[in-house]
Short mmCIF file of C-alpha atoms in Angstrom, two decimals:
data_model
loop_
_atom_site.label_atom_id
_atom_site.label_comp_id
_atom_site.label_asym_id
_atom_site.label_seq_id
_atom_site.Cartn_x
_atom_site.Cartn_y
_atom_site.Cartn_z
CA MET F 794 -40.15 4.71 -28.41
CA ASP F 795 -41.67 8.13 -27.79
CA ARG F 796 -45.22 9.36 -27.88
CA ARG F 797 -46.24 12.13 -30.17
CA GLU F 798 -49.42 13.91 -30.97
CA ASP F 799 -50.49 13.84 -34.67
CA LEU F 800 -52.37 17.12 -35.15
CA THR F 801 -53.57 16.20 -38.64
CA ALA F 802 -55.55 13.09 -38.36
CA PRO F 803 -55.66 10.92 -41.53
CA ALA F 804 -58.92 10.45 -43.40
CA ASP F 805 -61.42 8.11 -41.97
CA PRO F 806 -61.24 4.76 -44.01
CA ASP F 807 -64.92 4.75 -44.78
CA THR F 808 -66.29 8.22 -44.75
CA GLY F 809 -63.27 10.11 -46.11
CA ALA F 810 -63.74 12.74 -43.42
CA HIS F 811 -60.72 13.93 -41.57
CA GLY F 812 -60.40 14.07 -37.82
CA MET F 813 -61.08 17.36 -35.97
CA THR F 814 -59.23 16.53 -32.78
CA ALA F 815 -55.67 15.48 -32.01
CA VAL F 816 -55.14 11.74 -32.07
CA PRO F 817 -52.37 10.11 -29.94
CA MET F 818 -50.11 8.01 -32.27
CA ALA F 819 -47.06 5.99 -31.65
CA VAL F 820 -44.13 6.39 -33.91
CA ALA F 821 -42.04 3.22 -34.39
CA GLY F 822 -39.31 2.80 -37.05
CA GLY F 823 -40.53 5.89 -38.84
CA ARG F 824 -44.07 4.44 -39.19
CA VAL F 825 -47.11 5.97 -37.51
CA VAL F 826 -49.15 3.22 -35.76
CA PRO F 827 -52.61 3.54 -34.15
CA PRO F 828 -52.58 3.17 -30.38
CA GLY F 829 -54.44 -0.12 -30.34
CA VAL F 830 -55.91 -2.75 -32.58
CA SER F 831 -59.23 -2.73 -30.70
CA ALA F 832 -59.73 0.95 -31.54
CA THR F 833 -59.04 0.27 -35.21
CA VAL F 834 -61.55 -2.54 -35.27
CA ARG F 835 -64.09 -0.37 -33.39
CA ASP F 836 -63.60 2.42 -35.93
CA ARG F 837 -64.11 0.09 -38.82
CA LEU F 838 -67.31 -1.24 -37.32
CA THR F 839 -68.48 2.21 -36.66
CA GLY F 840 -67.96 3.14 -40.18
CA TRP F 841 -69.50 0.09 -41.78
CA LEU F 842 -72.60 -0.30 -39.56
CA PRO F 843 -74.32 2.91 -40.97
CA ARG F 844 -73.41 1.79 -44.47
CA VAL F 845 -74.94 -1.63 -44.12
CA GLY F 846 -77.90 -0.19 -42.10
CA GLY F 847 -78.64 2.39 -44.76
CA ILE F 848 -78.66 -0.27 -47.60
CA ALA F 849 -80.72 -2.64 -45.43
CA VAL F 850 -83.35 0.11 -44.93
CA LEU F 851 -83.42 0.80 -48.61
CA LEU F 852 -83.87 -2.80 -49.52
CA VAL F 853 -86.67 -3.27 -46.93
CA VAL F 854 -88.55 -0.22 -48.31
CA TRP F 855 -88.06 -1.47 -51.89
CA GLN F 856 -89.29 -4.99 -51.04
CA ALA F 857 -92.37 -3.50 -49.45
CA LEU F 858 -93.21 -1.11 -52.25
CA ALA F 859 -92.56 -3.75 -54.98
CA ALA F 860 -94.81 -6.22 -53.24
CA THR F 861 -97.68 -3.69 -52.66
CA VAL F 862 -97.86 -0.30 -54.35
CA PHE F 863 -96.00 -1.25 -57.57
CA ALA F 864 -97.10 -4.87 -57.72
CA SER F 865 -99.44 -4.18 -60.71
CA TYR F 866 -96.72 -2.48 -62.75
CA TYR F 867 -94.66 -5.57 -63.40
CA ALA F 868 -91.68 -3.29 -63.82
CA LEU F 869 -90.29 -3.22 -60.28
CA PRO F 870 -89.48 -6.76 -59.01
CA THR F 871 -88.61 -7.32 -55.37
CA PRO F 872 -84.97 -7.38 -54.35
CA THR F 873 -85.27 -11.10 -53.44
CA ALA F 874 -86.56 -11.89 -56.89
CA ILE F 875 -83.69 -9.89 -58.51
CA VAL F 876 -81.05 -11.57 -56.40
CA ALA F 877 -82.46 -15.02 -57.14
CA GLN F 878 -82.40 -14.34 -60.89
CA ALA F 879 -78.88 -13.00 -60.62
CA VAL F 880 -77.59 -16.20 -59.01
CA THR F 881 -79.43 -18.30 -61.58
CA ASP F 882 -77.95 -16.27 -64.47
CA TRP F 883 -74.30 -16.28 -63.21
CA PRO F 884 -72.92 -18.78 -65.83
CA MET F 885 -74.42 -16.59 -68.63
CA VAL F 886 -73.47 -13.31 -67.04
CA TRP F 887 -69.78 -14.08 -66.29
CA PRO F 888 -68.35 -13.88 -69.85
CA ASN F 889 -70.46 -10.73 -70.60
CA LEU F 890 -69.35 -9.24 -67.32
CA LEU F 891 -65.70 -9.69 -68.31
CA GLN F 892 -66.27 -8.17 -71.71
CA THR F 893 -67.94 -5.03 -70.24
CA ALA F 894 -65.19 -4.75 -67.55
CA ARG F 895 -62.55 -4.94 -70.31
CA GLU F 896 -64.14 -2.19 -72.39
CA ALA F 897 -64.74 0.05 -69.38
CA SER F 898 -61.18 -0.40 -68.13
CA LEU F 899 -59.66 0.50 -71.51
CA GLY F 900 -62.11 3.43 -71.89
CA TRP F 901 -61.19 4.69 -68.40
CA LEU F 902 -57.47 4.35 -69.10
CA PHE F 903 -57.52 6.05 -72.52
CA GLY F 904 -59.98 8.79 -71.36
CA ASN F 905 -57.99 9.69 -68.32
CA ALA F 906 -54.70 9.56 -70.25
CA LEU F 907 -56.10 12.08 -72.67
CA ALA F 908 -57.32 14.22 -69.83
CA PHE F 909 -53.87 14.38 -68.17
CA ALA F 910 -52.16 15.05 -71.47
CA LEU F 911 -54.55 17.91 -72.30
CA ALA F 912 -54.17 19.35 -68.72
CA LEU F 913 -50.48 19.37 -69.18
CA VAL F 914 -50.67 21.07 -72.45
CA PHE F 915 -53.08 23.69 -71.07
CA LEU F 916 -51.08 24.54 -68.06
CA THR F 917 -47.78 24.82 -69.93
CA VAL F 918 -49.12 26.50 -73.10
CA ARG F 919 -51.80 28.71 -71.65
CA PRO F 920 -52.83 30.53 -74.88
CA VAL F 921 -54.39 27.30 -76.24
CA GLU F 922 -56.29 26.42 -73.16
CA LYS F 923 -59.58 28.24 -73.72
CA VAL F 924 -60.08 27.27 -77.39
CA ALA F 925 -58.93 23.72 -76.86
CA THR F 926 -61.12 23.26 -73.82
CA GLN F 927 -64.19 24.23 -75.82
CA VAL F 928 -63.27 21.70 -78.58
CA ALA F 929 -62.85 19.08 -75.82
CA LEU F 930 -66.19 20.03 -74.38
CA ALA F 931 -67.84 19.72 -77.84
CA LEU F 932 -66.52 16.14 -78.03
CA TYR F 933 -67.87 15.42 -74.54
CA CYS F 934 -71.27 16.92 -75.29
CA LEU F 935 -71.82 14.71 -78.56
CA PRO F 936 -75.00 12.67 -77.81
CA VAL F 937 -73.95 9.02 -77.54
CA ILE F 938 -77.26 7.67 -78.65
CA ALA F 939 -76.79 9.48 -81.96
CA ILE F 940 -73.13 8.79 -82.66
CA ALA F 941 -73.06 5.18 -81.53
CA PRO F 942 -74.53 3.85 -84.81
CA ILE F 943 -71.90 5.82 -86.75
CA LEU F 944 -69.06 4.55 -84.59
CA THR F 945 -70.35 0.99 -85.04
CA ALA F 946 -70.25 1.48 -88.75
CA VAL F 947 -66.76 2.94 -88.80
CA LEU F 948 -64.89 0.96 -86.03
CA ASP F 949 -64.40 -2.76 -85.71
CA GLY F 950 -64.85 -5.16 -82.68
CA ASP F 951 -65.36 -3.54 -79.33
CA HIS F 952 -63.56 -0.26 -80.27
CA PRO F 953 -66.94 1.74 -80.41
CA GLN F 954 -67.70 0.73 -76.84
CA ILE F 955 -64.15 1.71 -75.70
CA VAL F 956 -64.47 5.08 -77.47
CA ILE F 957 -67.89 5.75 -75.82
CA ALA F 958 -66.51 4.82 -72.44
CA ALA F 959 -63.55 7.16 -72.89
CA GLN F 960 -65.82 9.92 -74.11
CA GLY F 961 -67.78 9.81 -70.84
CA VAL F 962 -64.54 9.91 -68.76
CA PHE F 963 -62.00 12.35 -70.17
CA PHE F 964 -63.75 15.64 -69.75
CA THR F 965 -64.83 14.98 -66.15
CA THR F 966 -61.28 14.26 -65.13
CA LEU F 967 -59.97 17.18 -67.14
CA VAL F 968 -62.29 19.67 -65.35
CA ALA F 969 -61.42 18.30 -61.90
CA LEU F 970 -57.60 18.24 -62.70
CA MET F 971 -57.63 21.84 -63.99
CA LEU F 972 -59.67 23.04 -61.03
CA GLY F 973 -57.17 21.54 -58.56
CA ALA F 974 -54.10 22.71 -60.54
CA LYS F 975 -55.28 26.20 -60.82
CA SER F 976 -55.89 26.32 -57.07
CA ALA F 977 -52.26 25.62 -56.32
CA ASP F 978 -50.59 27.91 -53.74
CA ARG F 979 -49.28 30.88 -55.55
CA SER F 980 -46.34 31.38 -53.21
CA ALA F 981 -45.11 27.81 -53.86
CA LEU F 982 -45.32 28.44 -57.55
CA ASP F 983 -43.24 31.62 -57.12
CA VAL F 984 -40.60 29.75 -55.13
CA VAL F 985 -40.17 27.17 -57.95
CA SER F 986 -40.05 29.88 -60.52
CA THR F 987 -37.49 32.03 -58.51
CA ALA F 988 -35.22 28.85 -58.17
CA GLY F 989 -35.16 28.73 -61.97
CA GLY F 990 -37.87 25.96 -62.32
CA SER F 991 -39.75 25.64 -65.61
CA LYS F 992 -43.50 25.33 -65.98
CA TRP F 993 -43.19 21.62 -66.23
CA GLN F 994 -41.43 21.63 -62.85
CA GLN F 995 -44.19 23.84 -61.44
CA PHE F 996 -46.64 21.35 -62.67
CA LEU F 997 -44.78 18.34 -61.28
CA ARG F 998 -43.79 19.77 -57.86
CA VAL F 999 -46.73 22.13 -56.99
CA ARG F 1000 -49.72 21.92 -59.24
CA LEU F 1001 -50.08 18.14 -59.57
CA PRO F 1002 -49.87 17.56 -55.78
CA ALA F 1003 -52.40 20.35 -55.27
CA ALA F 1004 -54.61 18.93 -57.80
CA LEU F 1005 -54.67 15.42 -56.43
CA PRO F 1006 -57.74 15.75 -54.13
CA ALA F 1007 -59.94 17.32 -56.84
CA THR F 1008 -58.53 14.89 -59.47
CA PHE F 1009 -59.50 11.90 -57.45
CA GLY F 1010 -63.02 13.34 -57.08
CA GLY F 1011 -63.09 13.43 -60.81
CA LEU F 1012 -61.67 9.95 -61.09
CA ARG F 1013 -64.37 8.67 -58.75
CA ILE F 1014 -67.04 10.07 -61.00
CA ALA F 1015 -65.17 8.71 -64.06
CA ALA F 1016 -65.03 5.04 -62.81
CA PRO F 1017 -68.78 4.40 -62.90
CA ALA F 1018 -69.06 6.62 -65.97
CA ALA F 1019 -66.72 4.30 -67.90
CA VAL F 1020 -68.87 1.35 -66.97
CA LEU F 1021 -71.95 3.13 -67.98
CA GLY F 1022 -70.42 4.28 -71.27
CA ALA F 1023 -69.38 0.69 -72.13
CA ILE F 1024 -72.89 -0.68 -71.44
CA ILE F 1025 -74.46 2.07 -73.52
CA GLY F 1026 -72.21 1.21 -76.47
CA GLU F 1027 -73.04 -2.38 -76.15
CA TYR F 1028 -76.74 -1.75 -75.81
CA LEU F 1029 -76.69 0.39 -79.06
CA GLY F 1030 -74.72 -2.16 -81.10
CA ALA F 1031 -72.25 -5.03 -80.08
CA ASP F 1032 -71.76 -8.71 -80.11
CA SER F 1033 -71.38 -9.38 -76.31
CA GLY F 1034 -71.39 -7.66 -72.93
CA LEU F 1035 -73.91 -6.78 -70.29
CA GLY F 1036 -75.59 -4.17 -72.66
CA VAL F 1037 -76.22 -6.99 -75.25
CA ALA F 1038 -77.54 -9.36 -72.55
CA MET F 1039 -80.04 -6.56 -71.57
CA VAL F 1040 -81.26 -6.14 -75.10
CA TYR F 1041 -82.05 -9.80 -75.31
CA ALA F 1042 -83.77 -9.74 -71.80
CA GLN F 1043 -85.94 -6.75 -72.86
CA GLN F 1044 -86.87 -8.29 -76.17
CA SER F 1045 -88.20 -11.36 -74.27
CA LEU F 1046 -89.96 -9.05 -71.78
CA ASP F 1047 -87.95 -10.70 -68.95
CA VAL F 1048 -88.13 -7.85 -66.39
CA GLU F 1049 -86.35 -9.64 -63.56
CA ARG F 1050 -83.43 -10.61 -65.77
CA THR F 1051 -83.12 -7.03 -66.90
CA TRP F 1052 -82.92 -5.92 -63.27
CA ALA F 1053 -80.50 -8.74 -62.43
CA LEU F 1054 -78.23 -7.59 -65.16
CA ALA F 1055 -78.48 -4.02 -63.92
CA LEU F 1056 -77.46 -5.26 -60.49
CA TYR F 1057 -74.33 -6.81 -62.00
CA ALA F 1058 -73.59 -3.55 -63.73
CA THR F 1059 -74.04 -1.67 -60.47
CA LEU F 1060 -71.71 -4.00 -58.60
CA LEU F 1061 -69.06 -3.55 -61.39
CA ALA F 1062 -69.35 0.19 -61.27
CA GLY F 1063 -69.35 0.18 -57.44
CA ALA F 1064 -66.12 -1.93 -57.43
CA ALA F 1065 -64.54 0.66 -59.76
CA TYR F 1066 -65.57 3.49 -57.48
CA ALA F 1067 -64.42 1.65 -54.37
CA ILE F 1068 -60.91 0.89 -55.83
CA THR F 1069 -60.59 4.60 -56.82
CA ALA F 1070 -61.57 5.70 -53.30
CA VAL F 1071 -59.10 3.23 -51.62
CA VAL F 1072 -56.25 4.62 -53.77
CA GLU F 1073 -57.32 8.19 -52.96
CA ARG F 1074 -57.25 7.55 -49.25
CA ARG F 1075 -53.75 6.06 -49.55
CA VAL F 1076 -52.44 8.92 -51.82
CA CYS F 1077 -54.33 11.94 -50.39
CA TYR F 1078 -54.35 11.18 -46.61
CA TRP F 1079 -52.55 14.65 -46.16
CA SER F 1080 -55.11 16.70 -48.10
CA ALA F 1081 -57.11 17.95 -45.09
CA GLY F 1082 -54.25 20.19 -43.97
CA MET F 1083 -53.49 21.57 -47.37
CA ASN F 1084 -54.35 25.13 -47.98
CA ASN F 1085 -55.25 25.53 -51.64
CA ALA F 1086 -55.72 29.00 -53.02
CA ALA F 1087 -58.58 30.32 -55.02
CA PRO F 1088 -58.18 29.88 -58.80
CA GLU F 1089 -56.20 32.76 -60.39
CA THR F 1090 -58.35 35.46 -61.92
CA LYS F 1091 -57.03 38.69 -63.59
CA PRO F 1092 -59.20 41.71 -63.49
CA ARG F 1093 -60.25 42.86 -67.03
CA SER F 1094 -62.61 45.37 -68.41
CA MET F 1095 -66.03 44.31 -69.80
CA ALA F 1096 -64.89 45.08 -73.32
CA ARG F 1097 -61.81 42.81 -72.94
CA ARG F 1098 -63.84 40.03 -71.38
CA ALA F 1099 -66.34 40.25 -74.28
CA ALA F 1100 -63.59 40.23 -76.88
CA ALA F 1101 -61.91 37.26 -75.22
CA THR F 1102 -65.18 35.33 -75.13
CA ILE F 1103 -65.98 35.99 -78.80
CA GLY F 1104 -62.45 35.08 -79.80
CA THR F 1105 -62.57 31.86 -77.77
CA ALA F 1106 -65.96 31.00 -79.38
CA LEU F 1107 -64.64 31.72 -82.91
CA GLY F 1108 -61.51 29.72 -82.34
CA ALA F 1109 -63.33 26.73 -80.89
CA THR F 1110 -65.90 26.73 -83.68
CA ALA F 1111 -63.12 26.72 -86.27
CA GLY F 1112 -61.26 23.97 -84.41
CA SER F 1113 -64.39 21.88 -84.09
CA VAL F 1114 -65.36 22.30 -87.76
CA ALA F 1115 -61.80 21.30 -88.85
CA LEU F 1116 -61.85 18.26 -86.57
CA TRP F 1117 -65.29 17.30 -87.82
CA GLN F 1118 -64.27 17.58 -91.48
CA LEU F 1119 -61.13 15.55 -90.71
CA ALA F 1120 -63.16 12.85 -88.98
CA ILE F 1121 -65.54 12.17 -91.82
CA GLY F 1122 -62.87 12.27 -94.45
CA GLY F 1123 -63.11 9.04 -96.62
CA LEU F 1124 -66.48 7.99 -95.13
CA ASP F 1125 -69.62 7.40 -97.14
CA PRO F 1126 -71.37 10.85 -97.69
CA TYR F 1127 -74.68 9.08 -97.52
CA PHE F 1128 -74.54 8.84 -93.71
CA ALA F 1129 -71.37 10.96 -92.92
CA LYS F 1130 -72.56 14.59 -93.21
CA GLY F 1131 -70.20 17.53 -93.07
CA PRO F 1132 -70.45 21.13 -91.80
CA ALA F 1133 -71.73 22.39 -95.19
CA ASP F 1134 -74.52 19.80 -95.28
CA VAL F 1135 -75.74 20.78 -91.77
CA TRP F 1136 -75.44 24.50 -92.51
CA ALA F 1137 -77.59 24.13 -95.57
CA TYR F 1138 -80.18 22.15 -93.71
CA LEU F 1139 -80.42 24.56 -90.77
CA THR F 1140 -80.59 27.72 -92.96
CA THR F 1141 -83.28 26.42 -95.31
CA PRO F 1142 -86.67 27.72 -94.20
CA GLY F 1143 -89.48 25.23 -93.90
CA ASP F 1144 -91.42 22.72 -91.77
CA GLU F 1145 -88.34 20.57 -91.24
CA ARG F 1146 -86.40 23.40 -89.53
CA SER F 1147 -89.50 24.71 -87.57
CA GLN F 1148 -90.08 21.16 -86.10
CA LEU F 1149 -86.49 20.86 -85.20
CA LEU F 1150 -86.34 24.23 -83.40
CA ALA F 1151 -89.61 23.62 -81.53
CA ALA F 1152 -88.36 20.21 -80.41
CA LEU F 1153 -85.11 21.70 -79.29
CA GLY F 1154 -86.99 24.15 -77.04
CA THR F 1155 -88.81 21.24 -75.49
CA THR F 1156 -85.62 19.49 -74.76
CA VAL F 1157 -84.05 22.55 -73.18
CA LEU F 1158 -87.04 22.76 -70.77
CA HIS F 1159 -86.75 19.11 -69.98
CA ALA F 1160 -83.05 19.38 -69.29
CA GLY F 1161 -83.63 22.42 -67.17
CA TYR F 1162 -86.12 20.51 -64.93
CA GLY F 1163 -83.77 17.60 -64.58
CA TYR F 1164 -80.71 19.72 -63.80
CA LEU F 1165 -82.61 21.70 -61.17
CA ALA F 1166 -83.93 18.60 -59.45
CA GLY F 1167 -80.52 16.76 -59.41
CA THR F 1168 -78.58 19.75 -58.25
CA VAL F 1169 -80.96 20.58 -55.50
CA ALA F 1170 -80.91 17.04 -54.37
CA ALA F 1171 -77.03 16.95 -54.49
CA LEU F 1172 -76.75 20.19 -52.53
CA LEU F 1173 -79.09 18.87 -49.75
CA VAL F 1174 -77.34 15.44 -49.63
CA ALA F 1175 -73.85 16.94 -49.62
CA GLY F 1176 -74.90 19.19 -46.72
CA ALA F 1177 -76.28 16.12 -44.83
CA VAL F 1178 -73.13 14.10 -45.55
CA LEU F 1179 -70.84 16.78 -43.96
CA THR F 1180 -73.25 17.30 -41.09
CA TRP F 1181 -73.92 13.77 -40.16
CA PRO F 1182 -71.13 11.29 -41.15
CA ALA F 1183 -73.57 8.37 -40.90
CA VAL F 1184 -75.37 9.83 -43.88
CA ASP F 1185 -72.28 9.55 -46.03
CA ALA F 1186 -71.96 5.87 -45.23
CA ALA F 1187 -75.64 5.22 -45.98
CA VAL F 1188 -76.19 7.41 -48.98
CA MET F 1189 -73.04 7.02 -51.19
CA PRO F 1190 -73.67 3.41 -52.07
CA VAL F 1191 -77.11 4.32 -53.22
CA ALA F 1192 -75.75 7.27 -55.18
CA ILE F 1193 -73.23 4.96 -56.94
CA ALA F 1194 -76.03 2.60 -57.77
CA LEU F 1195 -78.04 5.30 -59.32
CA ARG F 1196 -75.11 6.39 -61.43
CA ALA F 1197 -74.15 2.76 -62.37
CA VAL F 1198 -77.65 1.67 -63.53
CA PRO F 1199 -77.61 1.70 -67.27
CA LEU F 1200 -80.42 4.15 -67.82
CA VAL F 1201 -80.58 3.38 -71.58
CA ALA F 1202 -81.80 -0.08 -70.59
CA MET F 1203 -83.86 0.95 -67.59
CA THR F 1204 -85.62 3.95 -69.14
CA PRO F 1205 -88.53 1.85 -70.50
CA LEU F 1206 -89.09 0.36 -66.97
CA ILE F 1207 -88.80 3.80 -65.35
CA ALA F 1208 -91.50 5.01 -67.81
CA LEU F 1209 -93.78 2.26 -66.75
CA VAL F 1210 -93.53 3.51 -63.13
CA PHE F 1211 -93.61 7.33 -63.70
CA GLY F 1212 -95.46 7.54 -67.00
CA ARG F 1213 -94.40 8.88 -70.36
CA GLY F 1214 -94.41 12.57 -69.40
CA VAL F 1215 -92.18 15.16 -67.80
CA ALA F 1216 -91.89 13.12 -64.54
CA THR F 1217 -89.87 10.44 -66.34
CA VAL F 1218 -87.62 13.17 -67.86
CA VAL F 1219 -87.02 14.78 -64.52
CA VAL F 1220 -86.14 11.42 -62.95
CA ILE F 1221 -83.71 10.41 -65.68
CA ALA F 1222 -82.09 13.78 -66.17
CA GLY F 1223 -81.95 14.23 -62.39
CA ILE F 1224 -80.22 10.93 -61.96
CA VAL F 1225 -77.40 11.69 -64.28
CA THR F 1226 -77.05 15.10 -62.81
CA PHE F 1227 -77.09 14.03 -59.15
CA PHE F 1228 -74.03 11.77 -58.84
CA PRO F 1229 -71.41 14.00 -60.51
CA SER F 1230 -72.70 17.03 -58.64
CA LEU F 1231 -72.72 15.21 -55.28
CA VAL F 1232 -69.16 13.93 -55.48
CA THR F 1233 -67.73 17.24 -56.69
CA ILE F 1234 -69.62 19.33 -54.13
CA VAL F 1235 -68.67 16.96 -51.20
CA THR F 1236 -65.06 17.14 -52.26
CA GLY F 1237 -65.19 20.94 -52.20
CA LEU F 1238 -66.92 21.09 -48.88
CA ARG F 1239 -64.19 18.86 -47.36
CA SER F 1240 -61.40 20.85 -48.86
CA VAL F 1241 -61.69 23.71 -46.36
CA PRO F 1242 -58.49 24.03 -44.27
CA GLN F 1243 -58.99 22.30 -41.00
CA GLY F 1244 -57.47 25.32 -39.19
CA ALA F 1245 -60.51 27.44 -40.34
CA VAL F 1246 -62.93 24.81 -39.03
CA ASP F 1247 -61.09 24.59 -35.63
CA LEU F 1248 -61.02 28.36 -35.39
CA LEU F 1249 -64.77 28.73 -35.88
CA THR F 1250 -65.46 25.78 -33.49
CA ALA F 1251 -63.33 27.36 -30.80
CA TYR F 1252 -65.40 30.54 -31.06
CA GLY F 1253 -68.51 28.56 -30.51
CA ALA F 1254 -69.79 28.20 -34.04
CA SER F 1255 -72.23 25.39 -34.67
CA THR F 1256 -72.01 22.71 -37.32
CA LEU F 1257 -74.40 24.78 -39.44
CA GLY F 1258 -72.34 27.92 -38.79
CA VAL F 1259 -69.14 26.21 -39.83
CA MET F 1260 -70.93 25.08 -42.99
CA VAL F 1261 -72.27 28.55 -43.86
CA ARG F 1262 -69.08 30.52 -42.80
CA ALA F 1263 -66.31 28.22 -44.00
CA ARG F 1264 -67.25 25.16 -45.99
CA ILE F 1265 -69.71 26.64 -48.54
CA PRO F 1266 -67.67 29.73 -49.47
CA TYR F 1267 -64.48 27.63 -49.81
CA ALA F 1268 -66.44 25.05 -51.83
CA LEU F 1269 -67.93 27.49 -54.37
CA PRO F 1270 -65.32 26.64 -57.13
CA SER F 1271 -66.21 22.98 -56.69
CA VAL F 1272 -69.97 23.82 -56.86
CA PHE F 1273 -69.43 25.57 -60.20
CA ALA F 1274 -67.16 22.82 -61.44
CA ALA F 1275 -70.06 20.44 -60.68
CA ALA F 1276 -72.38 22.69 -62.69
CA ARG F 1277 -70.04 22.58 -65.70
CA ILE F 1278 -70.13 18.76 -65.54
CA ALA F 1279 -73.75 18.26 -64.72
CA ALA F 1280 -75.29 20.77 -67.22
CA PRO F 1281 -74.27 18.83 -70.32
CA SER F 1282 -75.20 15.56 -68.55
CA ALA F 1283 -78.70 16.90 -67.92
CA VAL F 1284 -79.14 17.53 -71.64
CA MET F 1285 -77.95 13.98 -72.34
CA GLY F 1286 -80.46 12.59 -69.84
CA ALA F 1287 -83.30 14.57 -71.38
CA LEU F 1288 -82.42 13.23 -74.78
CA LEU F 1289 -82.33 9.70 -73.51
CA ALA F 1290 -85.79 10.04 -71.89
CA GLU F 1291 -87.28 11.59 -75.07
CA TRP F 1292 -85.63 9.00 -77.29
CA LEU F 1293 -86.89 5.96 -75.31
CA ALA F 1294 -89.94 7.07 -73.39
CA THR F 1295 -91.74 10.38 -73.84
CA GLY F 1296 -92.03 10.64 -77.63
CA ASP F 1297 -91.36 14.32 -77.78
CA GLY F 1298 -88.40 16.80 -77.92
CA ILE F 1299 -85.44 16.65 -80.23
CA GLY F 1300 -84.47 13.22 -78.79
CA PHE F 1301 -87.53 11.66 -80.38
CA LEU F 1302 -86.90 13.46 -83.62
CA MET F 1303 -83.36 12.05 -83.56
CA LEU F 1304 -84.81 8.54 -83.15
CA ARG F 1305 -87.15 9.01 -86.14
CA ALA F 1306 -84.33 10.48 -88.22
CA SER F 1307 -82.17 7.43 -87.39
CA THR F 1308 -84.83 4.87 -88.24
CA SER F 1309 -85.78 6.59 -91.46
CA ALA F 1310 -82.15 7.27 -92.57
CA ASN F 1311 -82.72 11.03 -92.55
CA TYR F 1312 -79.01 11.76 -91.75
CA ASP F 1313 -79.34 15.48 -92.54
CA ARG F 1314 -81.85 15.85 -89.76
CA LEU F 1315 -79.82 13.50 -87.45
CA TRP F 1316 -76.56 15.35 -87.89
CA SER F 1317 -78.28 18.79 -87.57
CA SER F 1318 -79.89 17.58 -84.35
CA VAL F 1319 -76.48 16.55 -83.03
CA VAL F 1320 -75.09 20.02 -83.79
CA LEU F 1321 -78.02 21.75 -82.03
CA VAL F 1322 -77.85 19.65 -78.96
CA THR F 1323 -74.03 19.97 -78.75
CA THR F 1324 -74.45 23.85 -79.08
CA VAL F 1325 -77.01 23.86 -76.35
CA SER F 1326 -74.79 21.85 -74.05
CA LEU F 1327 -71.90 24.25 -74.77
CA ILE F 1328 -74.09 27.24 -73.93
CA ALA F 1329 -75.05 25.56 -70.64
CA TYR F 1330 -71.39 24.98 -69.80
CA ALA F 1331 -70.56 28.55 -70.74
CA LEU F 1332 -73.29 29.96 -68.45
CA ALA F 1333 -71.94 27.96 -65.53
CA ALA F 1334 -68.35 29.09 -66.29
CA ALA F 1335 -69.49 32.80 -66.55
CA ALA F 1336 -71.29 32.59 -63.19
CA GLU F 1337 -68.15 31.03 -61.69
CA ASN F 1338 -65.98 33.80 -63.12
CA ALA F 1339 -68.30 36.54 -61.89
CA LEU F 1340 -68.26 35.08 -58.42
CA SER F 1341 -64.44 34.70 -58.37
CA ARG F 1342 -64.02 38.35 -59.24
CA ASN F 1343 -66.44 39.49 -56.53
CA HIS F 1344 -65.24 37.24 -53.75
CA PHE F 1345 -61.54 36.41 -54.37
CA GLN F 1346 -60.25 39.84 -55.38
#
């Protein structure tokens, strides 16, 4: 047996960070073995202690605030009361938990399968990418709270919940997969092409391996999103599941049971996230030494870019309208409104249209506030995670919990604490923005080649200097990918807060339209909200393209 030095240390099993110094490793029978079991145990304890400590501090603060400052609100029980209720409710929760897990698993599977299939089509048949991406984005941006009643009326059994879970999954994974695939090393692609390889072989041998780190970042976001989508679908109409149990708990004003069910939902989402992270560490242990290129950009004149943008928008609009008309074919026209119905409603002057446009402006402001708050928080936390590994272990469980909490059920309780104004909107929209932004940005910050970090460190650069000079510039594509994912999510969060708490904005108008069977207004609101989400996505993409042209050419 000989001794060798592994110059690319594998990822830390708890923080995901990669080693910055050479680690002596023994090679036996072709297998790399750590130098001693005691060191492995020590490393695991070092990784778990900050995680447990962070959660413990959070629970202590929560216990103190719930027992003192928020004691009169009756909406924030103490952690001990929630855990006691969760233990008591276990016999009732178990079958509902299984049902939600089944729906989330199927939604995650189908949503990610669709994302991989679309990515393969986009990368091998490039002319359809831009138009098809916009159509896929439109599907992702459809407000769940508005389409859930329609899905329930059209689909049987738990199919509506599976569809909603898949809707919340597929676009996140698609964006992450495309980002990683387009960052594949250009010289490696040329080698495959020169050797006579097809685009499929380029995808299989070069693009897919290059895309794995970013793709797993998307899959980690998708896992809690699938759980959340399934619960939202149950909450808005189902026979069983955690969402249904939450409806009954809220109708009986049982706050502790509502929080206990939210705890089970959080544990389920956390388990899905953890399983994905474990698979990622086993598959992508090599990713720290991988040198991905910047996404390809071709210099074009302003006129050609404008023409391409207009052509893409027209093609996406035509594709969305055709898909829309196909989807409502055979449905009752009383509630299934088509493009012609919505066009007639939106182009008819009067109080109806004025109210709708004014409410839309309010929602845009609400979404902007929430997006700004969630993104700033994600940037600050991501910087802290990369600077102090202990922060990673302490913060990520809390971030997963925030993402996993079914906000459609918790919004009324949040409104009791923060009031029924802008503060509640900022909290809810900020929460749905924070988690996908944090995961995507951290993945980008960690993707910088280790050689660049070592070089700056050798020249005396501080941790902050490495962050500013290497990590942030290299992570900019991921930052904008996070913006593309988070901007539509902020709109959805604002709608949710307006629907259930604030009583203003287009979300509240959609609620009134739903309860009064004003389906013309409801469908028109869906179209306007989807359009705003598409514009927000387009602005983030335009900023990314401008930065790519300025910095990578």
